[in-house]
mmCIF file of N, CA and C in Angstrom:
data_model
loop_
_atom_site.group_PDB
_atom_site.id
_atom_site.type_symbol
_atom_site.label_atom_id
_atom_site.label_comp_id
_atom_site.label_asym_id
_atom_site.label_seq_id
_atom_site.Cartn_x
_atom_site.Cartn_y
_atom_site.Cartn_z
ATOM 1 N N UNK A 1 122.755 118.846 78.857
ATOM 2 C CA UNK A 1 122.297 117.930 79.871
ATOM 3 C C UNK A 1 121.099 117.154 79.329
ATOM 4 N N UNK A 2 121.067 115.891 79.597
ATOM 5 C CA UNK A 2 120.028 115.024 79.070
ATOM 6 C C UNK A 2 118.717 115.118 79.841
ATOM 7 N N UNK A 3 118.753 115.635 81.049
ATOM 8 C CA UNK A 3 117.561 115.662 81.896
ATOM 9 C C UNK A 3 116.850 116.999 81.800
ATOM 10 N N UNK A 4 115.530 116.939 81.701
ATOM 11 C CA UNK A 4 114.711 118.151 81.664
ATOM 12 C C UNK A 4 114.554 118.718 83.068
ATOM 13 N N UNK A 5 114.514 120.029 83.154
ATOM 14 C CA UNK A 5 114.306 120.690 84.435
ATOM 15 C C UNK A 5 112.850 121.115 84.490
ATOM 16 N N UNK A 6 112.115 120.531 85.403
ATOM 17 C CA UNK A 6 110.695 120.831 85.544
ATOM 18 C C UNK A 6 110.461 122.151 86.251
ATOM 19 N N UNK A 7 109.224 122.604 86.214
ATOM 20 C CA UNK A 7 108.854 123.885 86.796
ATOM 21 C C UNK A 7 109.132 123.940 88.293
ATOM 22 N N UNK A 8 108.799 122.888 89.014
ATOM 23 C CA UNK A 8 109.008 122.898 90.465
ATOM 24 C C UNK A 8 110.492 123.000 90.805
ATOM 25 N N UNK A 9 111.320 122.289 90.065
ATOM 26 C CA UNK A 9 112.758 122.342 90.327
ATOM 27 C C UNK A 9 113.322 123.716 89.984
ATOM 28 N N UNK A 10 112.845 124.309 88.921
ATOM 29 C CA UNK A 10 113.278 125.653 88.559
ATOM 30 C C UNK A 10 112.836 126.664 89.614
ATOM 31 N N UNK A 11 111.604 126.536 90.095
ATOM 32 C CA UNK A 11 111.134 127.395 91.193
ATOM 33 C C UNK A 11 112.049 127.265 92.402
ATOM 34 N N UNK A 12 112.384 126.029 92.748
ATOM 35 C CA UNK A 12 113.248 125.776 93.898
ATOM 36 C C UNK A 12 114.616 126.417 93.716
ATOM 37 N N UNK A 13 115.161 126.347 92.508
ATOM 38 C CA UNK A 13 116.474 126.954 92.235
ATOM 39 C C UNK A 13 116.429 128.472 92.400
ATOM 40 N N UNK A 14 115.379 129.098 91.877
ATOM 41 C CA UNK A 14 115.238 130.554 92.003
ATOM 42 C C UNK A 14 115.113 130.933 93.476
ATOM 43 N N UNK A 15 114.266 130.234 94.199
ATOM 44 C CA UNK A 15 114.084 130.551 95.620
ATOM 45 C C UNK A 15 115.367 130.300 96.412
ATOM 46 N N UNK A 16 116.144 129.299 96.019
ATOM 47 C CA UNK A 16 117.419 129.018 96.698
ATOM 48 C C UNK A 16 118.389 130.182 96.550
ATOM 49 N N UNK A 17 118.462 130.745 95.345
ATOM 50 C CA UNK A 17 119.343 131.903 95.127
ATOM 51 C C UNK A 17 118.857 133.090 95.954
ATOM 52 N N UNK A 18 117.558 133.335 95.923
ATOM 53 C CA UNK A 18 116.996 134.483 96.639
ATOM 54 C C UNK A 18 117.011 134.299 98.149
ATOM 55 N N UNK A 19 117.102 133.063 98.607
ATOM 56 C CA UNK A 19 117.144 132.802 100.038
ATOM 57 C C UNK A 19 118.419 133.372 100.653
ATOM 58 N N UNK A 20 119.452 133.472 99.845
ATOM 59 C CA UNK A 20 120.740 134.005 100.323
ATOM 60 C C UNK A 20 120.743 135.532 100.400
ATOM 61 N N UNK A 21 120.158 136.176 99.349
ATOM 62 C CA UNK A 21 120.112 137.641 99.317
ATOM 63 C C UNK A 21 119.264 138.099 98.140
ATOM 64 N N UNK A 22 118.858 139.353 98.160
ATOM 65 C CA UNK A 22 118.125 139.945 97.045
ATOM 66 C C UNK A 22 119.064 140.084 95.851
ATOM 67 N N UNK A 23 118.555 139.822 94.665
ATOM 68 C CA UNK A 23 119.347 140.003 93.449
ATOM 69 C C UNK A 23 118.477 140.592 92.352
ATOM 70 N N UNK A 24 119.115 141.266 91.402
ATOM 71 C CA UNK A 24 118.369 141.792 90.265
ATOM 72 C C UNK A 24 118.288 140.723 89.184
ATOM 73 N N UNK A 25 117.360 140.916 88.274
ATOM 74 C CA UNK A 25 117.010 139.893 87.302
ATOM 75 C C UNK A 25 118.174 139.305 86.526
ATOM 76 N N UNK A 26 119.018 140.149 85.946
ATOM 77 C CA UNK A 26 120.125 139.636 85.147
ATOM 78 C C UNK A 26 121.103 138.834 86.003
ATOM 79 N N UNK A 27 121.392 139.348 87.190
ATOM 80 C CA UNK A 27 122.303 138.644 88.101
ATOM 81 C C UNK A 27 121.739 137.272 88.490
ATOM 82 N N UNK A 28 120.451 137.220 88.726
ATOM 83 C CA UNK A 28 119.792 135.959 89.051
ATOM 84 C C UNK A 28 119.943 134.969 87.902
ATOM 85 N N UNK A 29 119.709 135.445 86.695
ATOM 86 C CA UNK A 29 119.856 134.597 85.512
ATOM 87 C C UNK A 29 121.280 134.068 85.393
ATOM 88 N N UNK A 30 122.258 134.933 85.562
ATOM 89 C CA UNK A 30 123.662 134.529 85.457
ATOM 90 C C UNK A 30 123.994 133.492 86.530
ATOM 91 N N UNK A 31 123.540 133.719 87.767
ATOM 92 C CA UNK A 31 123.812 132.767 88.846
ATOM 93 C C UNK A 31 123.277 131.381 88.512
ATOM 94 N N UNK A 32 122.068 131.326 88.010
ATOM 95 C CA UNK A 32 121.465 130.032 87.687
ATOM 96 C C UNK A 32 122.114 129.434 86.440
ATOM 97 N N UNK A 33 122.397 130.279 85.427
ATOM 98 C CA UNK A 33 123.023 129.787 84.193
ATOM 99 C C UNK A 33 124.427 129.238 84.444
ATOM 100 N N UNK A 34 125.092 129.678 85.503
ATOM 101 C CA UNK A 34 126.412 129.148 85.846
ATOM 102 C C UNK A 34 126.337 127.687 86.285
ATOM 103 N N UNK A 35 125.142 127.240 86.648
ATOM 104 C CA UNK A 35 124.975 125.874 87.144
ATOM 105 C C UNK A 35 124.175 125.009 86.177
ATOM 106 N N UNK A 36 123.085 125.547 85.644
ATOM 107 C CA UNK A 36 122.242 124.789 84.720
ATOM 108 C C UNK A 36 121.992 125.612 83.463
ATOM 109 N N UNK A 37 121.714 124.943 82.381
ATOM 110 C CA UNK A 37 121.436 125.626 81.126
ATOM 111 C C UNK A 37 120.004 126.144 81.138
ATOM 112 N N UNK A 38 119.877 127.457 81.087
ATOM 113 C CA UNK A 38 118.555 128.088 81.084
ATOM 114 C C UNK A 38 118.666 129.432 80.384
ATOM 115 N N UNK A 39 117.615 129.838 79.731
ATOM 116 C CA UNK A 39 117.624 131.131 79.049
ATOM 117 C C UNK A 39 116.850 132.159 79.870
ATOM 118 N N UNK A 40 117.153 133.420 79.609
ATOM 119 C CA UNK A 40 116.412 134.485 80.286
ATOM 120 C C UNK A 40 114.931 134.400 79.961
ATOM 121 N N UNK A 41 114.627 134.033 78.733
ATOM 122 C CA UNK A 41 113.222 133.960 78.338
ATOM 123 C C UNK A 41 112.473 132.886 79.108
ATOM 124 N N UNK A 42 113.170 131.912 79.630
ATOM 125 C CA UNK A 42 112.551 130.889 80.473
ATOM 126 C C UNK A 42 112.407 131.380 81.904
ATOM 127 N N UNK A 43 113.385 132.113 82.363
ATOM 128 C CA UNK A 43 113.431 132.506 83.771
ATOM 129 C C UNK A 43 112.423 133.593 84.135
ATOM 130 N N UNK A 44 112.231 134.586 83.283
ATOM 131 C CA UNK A 44 111.365 135.708 83.661
ATOM 132 C C UNK A 44 109.901 135.306 83.879
ATOM 133 N N UNK A 45 109.338 134.394 83.097
ATOM 134 C CA UNK A 45 107.986 133.928 83.427
ATOM 135 C C UNK A 45 107.923 133.218 84.791
ATOM 136 N N UNK A 46 108.997 132.522 85.146
ATOM 137 C CA UNK A 46 109.069 131.870 86.456
ATOM 138 C C UNK A 46 109.035 132.928 87.552
ATOM 139 N N UNK A 47 109.792 133.989 87.364
ATOM 140 C CA UNK A 47 109.817 135.071 88.357
ATOM 141 C C UNK A 47 108.438 135.714 88.504
ATOM 142 N N UNK A 48 107.764 135.946 87.386
ATOM 143 C CA UNK A 48 106.414 136.537 87.448
ATOM 144 C C UNK A 48 105.441 135.615 88.182
ATOM 145 N N UNK A 49 105.536 134.330 87.900
ATOM 146 C CA UNK A 49 104.650 133.371 88.560
ATOM 147 C C UNK A 49 104.925 133.307 90.056
ATOM 148 N N UNK A 50 106.198 133.273 90.446
ATOM 149 C CA UNK A 50 106.551 133.246 91.861
ATOM 150 C C UNK A 50 106.093 134.518 92.574
ATOM 151 N N UNK A 51 106.139 135.623 91.865
ATOM 152 C CA UNK A 51 105.651 136.870 92.436
ATOM 153 C C UNK A 51 104.131 136.808 92.613
ATOM 154 N N UNK A 52 103.436 136.299 91.620
ATOM 155 C CA UNK A 52 101.981 136.172 91.685
ATOM 156 C C UNK A 52 101.562 135.261 92.842
ATOM 157 N N UNK A 53 102.348 134.219 93.096
ATOM 158 C CA UNK A 53 102.060 133.285 94.184
ATOM 159 C C UNK A 53 102.533 133.803 95.540
ATOM 160 N N UNK A 54 103.080 135.032 95.548
ATOM 161 C CA UNK A 54 103.542 135.723 96.755
ATOM 162 C C UNK A 54 104.750 135.053 97.410
ATOM 163 N N UNK A 55 105.564 134.379 96.594
ATOM 164 C CA UNK A 55 106.798 133.793 97.089
ATOM 165 C C UNK A 55 107.959 134.781 97.008
ATOM 166 N N UNK A 56 107.782 135.822 96.215
ATOM 167 C CA UNK A 56 108.792 136.866 96.135
ATOM 168 C C UNK A 56 108.118 138.202 95.837
ATOM 169 N N UNK A 57 108.859 139.252 96.117
ATOM 170 C CA UNK A 57 108.419 140.607 95.800
ATOM 171 C C UNK A 57 109.526 141.272 94.992
ATOM 172 N N UNK A 58 109.180 142.378 94.357
ATOM 173 C CA UNK A 58 110.171 143.121 93.582
ATOM 174 C C UNK A 58 110.250 144.556 94.085
ATOM 175 N N UNK A 59 111.378 145.155 93.830
ATOM 176 C CA UNK A 59 111.552 146.583 94.058
ATOM 177 C C UNK A 59 112.619 147.068 93.087
ATOM 178 N N UNK A 60 112.553 148.347 92.755
ATOM 179 C CA UNK A 60 113.514 148.927 91.815
ATOM 180 C C UNK A 60 114.535 149.754 92.570
ATOM 181 N N UNK A 61 115.766 149.721 92.069
ATOM 182 C CA UNK A 61 116.844 150.511 92.643
ATOM 183 C C UNK A 61 117.652 151.089 91.487
ATOM 184 N N UNK A 62 117.987 152.351 91.595
ATOM 185 C CA UNK A 62 118.745 153.025 90.552
ATOM 186 C C UNK A 62 120.202 152.557 90.565
ATOM 187 N N UNK A 63 120.737 152.344 89.354
ATOM 188 C CA UNK A 63 122.132 151.955 89.195
ATOM 189 C C UNK A 63 122.653 152.592 87.918
ATOM 190 N N UNK A 64 123.627 153.485 88.039
ATOM 191 C CA UNK A 64 124.208 154.181 86.885
ATOM 192 C C UNK A 64 123.136 154.815 85.999
ATOM 193 N N UNK A 65 122.157 155.450 86.607
ATOM 194 C CA UNK A 65 121.124 156.153 85.864
ATOM 195 C C UNK A 65 120.004 155.284 85.326
ATOM 196 N N UNK A 66 120.062 153.999 85.594
ATOM 197 C CA UNK A 66 119.015 153.081 85.138
ATOM 198 C C UNK A 66 118.441 152.352 86.348
ATOM 199 N N UNK A 67 117.231 151.891 86.202
ATOM 200 C CA UNK A 67 116.619 151.106 87.270
ATOM 201 C C UNK A 67 116.916 149.633 87.083
ATOM 202 N N UNK A 68 117.216 148.984 88.196
ATOM 203 C CA UNK A 68 117.352 147.533 88.222
ATOM 204 C C UNK A 68 116.189 146.998 89.050
ATOM 205 N N UNK A 69 115.564 145.963 88.560
ATOM 206 C CA UNK A 69 114.487 145.322 89.311
ATOM 207 C C UNK A 69 115.091 144.207 90.158
ATOM 208 N N UNK A 70 114.948 144.373 91.466
ATOM 209 C CA UNK A 70 115.448 143.384 92.411
ATOM 210 C C UNK A 70 114.323 142.463 92.848
ATOM 211 N N UNK A 71 114.695 141.229 93.135
ATOM 212 C CA UNK A 71 113.756 140.222 93.618
ATOM 213 C C UNK A 71 114.154 139.843 95.029
ATOM 214 N N UNK A 72 113.148 139.721 95.876
ATOM 215 C CA UNK A 72 113.359 139.411 97.284
ATOM 216 C C UNK A 72 112.379 138.320 97.702
ATOM 217 N N UNK A 73 112.865 137.336 98.417
ATOM 218 C CA UNK A 73 112.010 136.234 98.856
ATOM 219 C C UNK A 73 111.148 136.693 100.039
ATOM 220 N N UNK A 74 109.913 136.234 100.091
ATOM 221 C CA UNK A 74 109.007 136.548 101.200
ATOM 222 C C UNK A 74 109.053 135.409 102.219
ATOM 223 N N UNK A 75 108.399 135.607 103.347
ATOM 224 C CA UNK A 75 108.314 134.530 104.341
ATOM 225 C C UNK A 75 107.590 133.322 103.751
ATOM 226 N N UNK A 76 106.547 133.579 102.974
ATOM 227 C CA UNK A 76 105.840 132.490 102.297
ATOM 228 C C UNK A 76 106.790 131.765 101.340
ATOM 229 N N UNK A 77 107.640 132.523 100.661
ATOM 230 C CA UNK A 77 108.629 131.938 99.762
ATOM 231 C C UNK A 77 109.669 131.121 100.507
ATOM 232 N N UNK A 78 110.087 131.600 101.670
ATOM 233 C CA UNK A 78 111.050 130.845 102.490
ATOM 234 C C UNK A 78 110.454 129.506 102.929
ATOM 235 N N UNK A 79 109.195 129.538 103.323
ATOM 236 C CA UNK A 79 108.521 128.292 103.719
ATOM 237 C C UNK A 79 108.443 127.331 102.544
ATOM 238 N N UNK A 80 108.089 127.873 101.384
ATOM 239 C CA UNK A 80 107.993 127.030 100.184
ATOM 240 C C UNK A 80 109.355 126.471 99.815
ATOM 241 N N UNK A 81 110.400 127.290 99.930
ATOM 242 C CA UNK A 81 111.750 126.822 99.628
ATOM 243 C C UNK A 81 112.134 125.662 100.541
ATOM 244 N N UNK A 82 111.824 125.759 101.825
ATOM 245 C CA UNK A 82 112.146 124.671 102.751
ATOM 246 C C UNK A 82 111.418 123.383 102.364
ATOM 247 N N UNK A 83 110.172 123.503 101.907
ATOM 248 C CA UNK A 83 109.437 122.332 101.428
ATOM 249 C C UNK A 83 110.129 121.744 100.200
ATOM 250 N N UNK A 84 110.495 122.616 99.257
ATOM 251 C CA UNK A 84 111.200 122.156 98.062
ATOM 252 C C UNK A 84 112.511 121.474 98.437
ATOM 253 N N UNK A 85 113.233 122.079 99.362
ATOM 254 C CA UNK A 85 114.530 121.549 99.762
ATOM 255 C C UNK A 85 114.376 120.158 100.382
ATOM 256 N N UNK A 86 113.397 119.992 101.244
ATOM 257 C CA UNK A 86 113.133 118.686 101.853
ATOM 258 C C UNK A 86 112.750 117.669 100.770
ATOM 259 N N UNK A 87 111.826 118.053 99.900
ATOM 260 C CA UNK A 87 111.390 117.154 98.827
ATOM 261 C C UNK A 87 112.558 116.766 97.926
ATOM 262 N N UNK A 88 113.423 117.751 97.619
ATOM 263 C CA UNK A 88 114.570 117.477 96.759
ATOM 264 C C UNK A 88 115.520 116.483 97.412
ATOM 265 N N UNK A 89 115.808 116.660 98.700
ATOM 266 C CA UNK A 89 116.730 115.761 99.383
ATOM 267 C C UNK A 89 116.182 114.330 99.400
ATOM 268 N N UNK A 90 114.882 114.191 99.626
ATOM 269 C CA UNK A 90 114.255 112.874 99.617
ATOM 270 C C UNK A 90 114.314 112.256 98.216
ATOM 271 N N UNK A 91 113.981 113.049 97.208
ATOM 272 C CA UNK A 91 113.997 112.585 95.819
ATOM 273 C C UNK A 91 115.421 112.206 95.397
ATOM 274 N N UNK A 92 116.375 113.075 95.701
ATOM 275 C CA UNK A 92 117.774 112.848 95.336
ATOM 276 C C UNK A 92 118.297 111.562 95.970
ATOM 277 N N UNK A 93 117.964 111.329 97.216
ATOM 278 C CA UNK A 93 118.389 110.115 97.909
ATOM 279 C C UNK A 93 117.854 108.877 97.207
ATOM 280 N N UNK A 94 116.598 108.912 96.809
ATOM 281 C CA UNK A 94 116.001 107.758 96.117
ATOM 282 C C UNK A 94 116.652 107.519 94.760
ATOM 283 N N UNK A 95 116.860 108.587 94.001
ATOM 284 C CA UNK A 95 117.501 108.435 92.686
ATOM 285 C C UNK A 95 118.938 107.961 92.845
ATOM 286 N N UNK A 96 119.658 108.501 93.837
ATOM 287 C CA UNK A 96 121.034 108.061 94.091
ATOM 288 C C UNK A 96 121.084 106.566 94.396
ATOM 289 N N UNK A 97 120.107 106.073 95.138
ATOM 290 C CA UNK A 97 120.063 104.642 95.456
ATOM 291 C C UNK A 97 119.932 103.815 94.180
ATOM 292 N N UNK A 98 119.116 104.269 93.263
ATOM 293 C CA UNK A 98 118.953 103.535 92.006
ATOM 294 C C UNK A 98 120.221 103.632 91.167
ATOM 295 N N UNK A 99 120.747 104.840 91.008
ATOM 296 C CA UNK A 99 121.921 105.055 90.148
ATOM 297 C C UNK A 99 123.172 104.329 90.654
ATOM 298 N N UNK A 100 123.285 104.179 91.971
ATOM 299 C CA UNK A 100 124.473 103.535 92.535
ATOM 300 C C UNK A 100 124.242 102.050 92.808
ATOM 301 N N UNK A 101 123.058 101.557 92.486
ATOM 302 C CA UNK A 101 122.774 100.142 92.697
ATOM 303 C C UNK A 101 122.480 99.761 94.130
ATOM 304 N N UNK A 102 122.195 100.728 94.962
ATOM 305 C CA UNK A 102 121.933 100.471 96.380
ATOM 306 C C UNK A 102 120.435 100.257 96.634
ATOM 307 N N UNK A 103 119.869 99.348 95.914
ATOM 308 C CA UNK A 103 118.459 99.015 96.118
ATOM 309 C C UNK A 103 118.330 97.501 96.070
ATOM 310 N N UNK A 104 117.232 97.013 96.566
ATOM 311 C CA UNK A 104 117.032 95.577 96.587
ATOM 312 C C UNK A 104 116.163 95.150 95.399
ATOM 313 N N UNK A 105 116.577 94.061 94.748
ATOM 314 C CA UNK A 105 115.783 93.493 93.674
ATOM 315 C C UNK A 105 114.657 92.697 94.289
ATOM 316 N N UNK A 106 113.525 92.732 93.638
ATOM 317 C CA UNK A 106 112.399 91.925 94.111
ATOM 318 C C UNK A 106 112.250 90.706 93.247
#
């Protein structure tokens, strides 16, 4: 893809996945990688930052004798996601207008 994915957009994508349900780290990475090109090494710092900002929390759950770290969105994270979602829809609409030629020349 020719377009860079900025930090805010990546945050929004992570919160969007978590808004649906809690997921463990690898599953979260796979879900996002199915849509956009991203590496695990990029995603885990994002998760730590979102946790530090209190947008998500973590908990461990045993699976086949190993612990999986699950991520869960907080109420603060849900509020932030709604802000991101609104901002994205506004931004997307403006870019779509330019890309489709639906703007007025001055």
